[in-house]
Coordinates of C-alpha atoms in Angstrom, one line a residue:
X1 CA -0.1 -0.2 -0.1
X2 CA 1.4 3.3 -0.9
X3 CA 2.0 5.9 2.3
X4 CA 2.5 9.6 1.3
X5 CA 5.9 11.1 3.0
X6 CA 4.8 13.8 5.6
X7 CA 7.9 15.9 5.8
X8 CA 7.1 19.4 5.6
X9 CA 9.3 21.4 3.2
X10 CA 8.3 23.9 0.3
X11 CA 9.0 22.4 -3.0
X12 CA 10.3 25.3 -4.6
X13 CA 12.1 25.2 -8.0
X14 CA 13.8 28.5 -9.5
X15 CA 14.1 28.2 -13.3
X16 CA 15.6 31.1 -14.5
X17 CA 15.2 35.2 -13.4
X18 CA 16.5 38.4 -15.2
X19 CA 16.1 42.1 -15.2
X20 CA 16.3 43.6 -19.0
X21 CA 15.2 46.5 -21.1
X22 CA 12.2 45.5 -23.6
X23 CA 11.4 47.3 -26.5
X24 CA 8.7 45.0 -27.8
X25 CA 6.4 42.8 -25.7
X26 CA 3.8 41.7 -28.1
X27 CA 3.0 37.7 -27.5
X28 CA 0.4 35.5 -26.4
X29 CA 1.6 32.1 -25.1
X30 CA 0.8 30.1 -21.8
X31 CA 3.8 28.1 -19.6
X32 CA 3.4 25.7 -16.9
X33 CA 5.4 27.6 -14.3
X34 CA 4.9 30.4 -12.2
X35 CA 5.8 33.8 -13.3
X36 CA 6.7 36.9 -11.1
X37 CA 6.8 40.2 -12.9
X38 CA 7.9 43.6 -12.0
X39 CA 8.4 46.4 -14.1
X40 CA 10.6 49.8 -13.1
X41 CA 8.9 51.6 -16.0
X42 CA 5.1 52.2 -17.3
X43 CA 4.3 51.5 -20.6
X44 CA 3.6 47.9 -20.6
X45 CA 0.0 45.7 -20.2
X46 CA -1.6 42.2 -20.1
X47 CA -4.8 41.1 -21.2
X48 CA -6.2 38.4 -19.1
X49 CA -9.3 36.7 -19.9
X50 CA -9.9 39.9 -21.5
X51 CA -9.3 41.7 -18.6
X52 CA -6.5 44.5 -19.6
X53 CA -4.1 44.9 -16.7
X54 CA -1.9 48.0 -16.8
X55 CA 1.2 47.3 -15.3
X56 CA 2.2 49.8 -12.7
X57 CA 5.6 50.0 -11.2
X58 CA 4.4 50.1 -7.9
X59 CA 2.8 46.7 -8.3
X60 CA 4.2 43.3 -8.5
X61 CA 2.2 40.6 -10.4
X62 CA 2.2 36.8 -10.0
X63 CA 1.6 34.8 -12.7
X64 CA 0.0 31.0 -12.0
X65 CA 0.6 28.2 -14.2
X66 CA -1.5 28.0 -17.8
X67 CA -2.4 31.4 -17.4
X68 CA -3.0 32.4 -20.9
X69 CA -1.8 36.2 -21.4
X70 CA -1.4 38.6 -24.2
X71 CA 0.8 41.5 -23.3
X72 CA 2.0 44.8 -25.4
X73 CA 4.0 48.0 -24.2
X74 CA 4.0 51.7 -26.0
X75 CA 7.5 52.2 -25.1
X76 CA 10.5 50.4 -24.0
X77 CA 10.5 49.4 -20.3
X78 CA 12.6 47.8 -17.7
X79 CA 11.3 44.5 -16.9
X80 CA 12.4 42.2 -14.0
X81 CA 11.3 38.3 -13.8
X82 CA 11.7 34.9 -12.6
X83 CA 10.4 31.6 -13.8
X84 CA 10.0 29.5 -11.2
X85 CA 8.1 26.1 -9.7
X86 CA 5.8 25.4 -6.8
X87 CA 5.4 21.9 -6.9
X88 CA 2.6 21.2 -5.0
X89 CA 0.2 18.6 -7.4
X90 CA -2.6 19.0 -5.0
X91 CA -5.2 21.6 -5.5
X92 CA -2.5 23.5 -7.3
X93 CA -3.0 26.8 -8.7
X94 CA -3.9 27.4 -12.7
X95 CA -4.9 30.2 -14.7
X96 CA -5.1 33.1 -12.1
X97 CA -3.1 36.5 -12.3
X98 CA -2.6 38.2 -8.9
X99 CA -1.5 41.6 -8.3
X100 CA 0.7 42.9 -5.2
X101 CA 2.0 45.9 -4.0
X102 CA 5.4 46.7 -4.1
X103 CA 5.7 48.1 -0.7
X104 CA 4.8 44.4 0.6
X105 CA 8.4 43.6 -0.2
X106 CA 11.6 44.7 1.3
X107 CA 12.9 47.7 -1.0
X108 CA 16.6 46.5 -0.4
X109 CA 15.9 42.9 -1.6
X110 CA 14.0 43.8 -4.7
X111 CA 16.4 46.0 -5.7
X112 CA 19.3 43.5 -4.6
X113 CA 18.0 41.1 -7.4
X114 CA 16.4 43.0 -9.4
X115 CA 19.6 43.6 -11.8
X116 CA 21.1 41.9 -15.2
X117 CA 23.4 39.4 -13.5
X118 CA 25.4 37.8 -16.2
X119 CA 27.0 35.4 -13.2
X120 CA 24.6 35.1 -10.5
X121 CA 26.2 33.1 -7.5
X122 CA 24.7 32.1 -4.3
X123 CA 23.8 35.5 -2.3
X124 CA 21.7 36.5 -5.9
X125 CA 19.8 32.7 -5.7
X126 CA 18.6 33.0 -2.0
X127 CA 17.6 36.5 -2.7
X128 CA 15.7 35.3 -5.5
X129 CA 14.3 32.8 -3.4
X130 CA 13.2 35.5 -0.7
X131 CA 11.1 37.3 -3.4
X132 CA 9.0 34.5 -4.7
X133 CA 8.3 33.1 -1.2
X134 CA 7.4 36.6 0.3
X135 CA 5.4 36.6 -2.6
X136 CA 3.6 33.1 -2.1
X137 CA 3.0 33.9 1.8
X138 CA 1.2 37.0 0.2
X139 CA -1.3 34.8 -1.6
X140 CA -0.8 32.1 0.8
X141 CA -4.6 31.7 1.1
X142 CA -5.2 31.0 -2.6
X143 CA -2.9 28.0 -2.4
X144 CA -3.7 24.6 -1.6
X145 CA -2.9 22.7 1.7
X146 CA -3.5 24.1 5.2
X147 CA -7.5 22.9 6.1
X148 CA -8.1 21.4 3.3
X149 CA -8.8 16.8 3.5
X150 CA -7.2 15.2 0.8
X151 CA -7.3 11.3 0.1
X152 CA -4.0 9.9 1.6
X153 CA -4.0 7.1 -1.1
X154 CA -4.2 10.0 -4.1
X155 CA -1.4 12.4 -2.1
X156 CA 0.8 8.7 -2.0
X157 CA -0.2 8.5 -5.5
X158 CA 1.0 12.1 -7.1
X159 CA 4.3 11.5 -4.2
X160 CA 4.8 8.5 -6.7
X161 CA 4.2 9.6 -10.0
X162 CA 6.2 12.6 -9.5
X163 CA 9.1 11.1 -8.2
X164 CA 9.6 8.0 -10.9
X165 CA 7.9 9.8 -13.8
X166 CA 5.6 7.0 -14.5
X167 CA 3.7 9.3 -17.4
X168 CA 2.3 5.9 -19.2
X169 CA -0.2 4.1 -16.4
X170 CA -3.5 3.6 -17.5
X171 CA -6.3 4.1 -14.6
X172 CA -6.8 0.8 -14.5
X173 CA -2.8 0.5 -13.6
X174 CA -3.0 3.4 -11.4
X175 CA -6.3 2.2 -9.8
X176 CA -4.5 -0.8 -9.1
X177 CA -1.3 0.7 -7.0
X178 CA -3.7 2.7 -4.3
X179 CA -6.2 -0.9 -4.5
X180 CA -9.6 0.6 -6.1
X181 CA -11.8 -0.4 -9.1
X182 CA -11.0 1.5 -12.1
X183 CA -14.2 3.6 -12.1
X184 CA -14.0 4.9 -8.5
X185 CA -10.7 5.7 -9.0
X186 CA -11.1 7.7 -11.4
X187 CA -14.1 9.6 -9.2
X188 CA -12.0 10.0 -6.3
X189 CA -8.8 11.7 -8.4
X190 CA -10.4 14.1 -10.0
X191 CA -12.9 15.0 -7.0
X192 CA -9.3 15.5 -5.2
X193 CA -7.1 16.6 -8.2
X194 CA -9.3 18.9 -9.9
X195 CA -8.7 16.8 -13.3
X196 CA -8.8 13.1 -14.4
X197 CA -6.2 11.1 -14.1
X198 CA -4.8 11.3 -17.7
X199 CA -5.5 14.6 -17.9
X200 CA -2.5 15.3 -14.9
X201 CA -0.6 12.7 -16.6
X202 CA 0.0 14.7 -19.9
X203 CA -0.1 18.2 -17.6
X204 CA 3.0 16.4 -16.4
X205 CA 4.5 15.2 -19.5
X206 CA 4.5 18.8 -20.8
X207 CA 5.9 20.5 -17.8
X208 CA 8.4 18.1 -18.3
X209 CA 9.1 18.6 -21.9
X210 CA 8.4 22.5 -21.2
X211 CA 11.6 22.8 -18.6
X212 CA 14.2 20.4 -20.7
X213 CA 13.3 23.0 -24.1
X214 CA 14.1 25.7 -21.7
X215 CA 16.8 24.3 -19.9
X216 CA 18.9 21.8 -21.8
X217 CA 20.4 20.5 -25.6
X218 CA 18.2 17.7 -26.1
X219 CA 16.7 17.5 -29.7
X220 CA 13.2 17.7 -29.8
X221 CA 12.8 14.1 -31.3
X222 CA 14.9 13.6 -27.6
X223 CA 12.5 15.5 -25.3
X224 CA 9.5 13.4 -27.4
X225 CA 11.1 10.1 -26.4
X226 CA 11.9 10.9 -23.0
X227 CA 8.5 12.1 -22.1
X228 CA 6.8 9.2 -23.8
X229 CA 5.4 10.5 -26.6
X230 CA 5.2 8.1 -29.7
X231 CA 7.0 10.7 -32.1
X232 CA 8.1 14.2 -32.5
X233 CA 4.9 14.7 -34.4
X234 CA 2.6 13.4 -31.9
X235 CA 4.7 15.6 -29.0
X236 CA 4.4 18.8 -31.0
X237 CA 0.6 18.0 -31.4
X238 CA -0.2 17.8 -27.7
X239 CA 2.9 20.6 -27.2
X240 CA 0.6 23.2 -29.1
X241 CA -2.8 22.4 -27.7
X242 CA -1.5 22.5 -24.2
X243 CA 0.8 25.5 -24.4
X244 CA -0.4 27.8 -27.5
X245 CA 3.3 27.1 -29.2
X246 CA 5.0 24.9 -31.4
X247 CA 7.8 22.9 -28.9
X248 CA 10.5 24.6 -31.6
X249 CA 8.8 28.4 -31.2
X250 CA 8.7 28.0 -27.5
X251 CA 12.7 27.0 -27.7
X252 CA 13.5 30.0 -30.0
X253 CA 14.6 31.6 -26.7
X254 CA 14.5 31.6 -22.7
X255 CA 12.8 34.7 -22.8
X256 CA 9.2 34.0 -24.6
X257 CA 8.3 37.2 -26.1
X258 CA 11.7 37.1 -27.9
X259 CA 10.2 34.0 -29.8
X260 CA 6.9 35.6 -30.5
X261 CA 8.6 38.3 -32.3
X262 CA 11.1 35.8 -34.1
X263 CA 7.4 33.7 -35.2
X264 CA 5.9 37.2 -36.0
X265 CA 8.9 38.2 -38.3
X266 CA 9.4 35.1 -40.3
X267 CA 5.6 35.2 -41.2
X268 CA 6.2 39.0 -42.1
X269 CA 9.2 37.6 -44.7
X270 CA 7.2 34.7 -45.6
X271 CA 4.1 37.1 -46.9
X272 CA 6.6 39.5 -48.2

């Protein structure tokens, strides 16, 4: 029988961060990890589910995984961002934008990390962790965990799936791991997690693929194989359905707005 681990820790991983001047910021993309945004100049905006969000210099923006944003700017602006994962699988926050006040962050801390850093060191990384944990604490009531009862069998199963990357299990195989019938398992899993087992596994594979595209030199064929897809074409189709971009375009740059600009330029050149 699977048993959940009771050790309390914050499963936080920083992927990348930087501060740079952006002159064009028109893109539309979903990412499977969190984004922290702070702008030092006015002129940028985001659109989320039809709601226009004018980005103010006295605000900090925390974008949850799979939030599809359309962005634009009217002038160059200095932009600080952090990409990170909070790998709490149970009741995770998706497709949301949180707006926080800059004054809720220690000014010295934010200033210490919000600068171009070609060769970051441990102090820089600790500062970034401190900024992110500060932001997460401010939205703690929206995060999963406290006060919510999760079935221990489902929690143990998710821990196993995350650790062992068993992405190709059928619902029947997953149900057997916690000694349940297939139909009862599907109902219990969906009630606790918010999505079906296969939807959850698909998202796990795409999250892994996004990280590999951004942070490794593996080819798209290799990534497709490592994440359990039959071939590059099947992988690309599913990736585009979930993320809203093809894998090659997503990899085009670690800063997604630059990738979007390059795609647009290629399209314009093709039309001309």
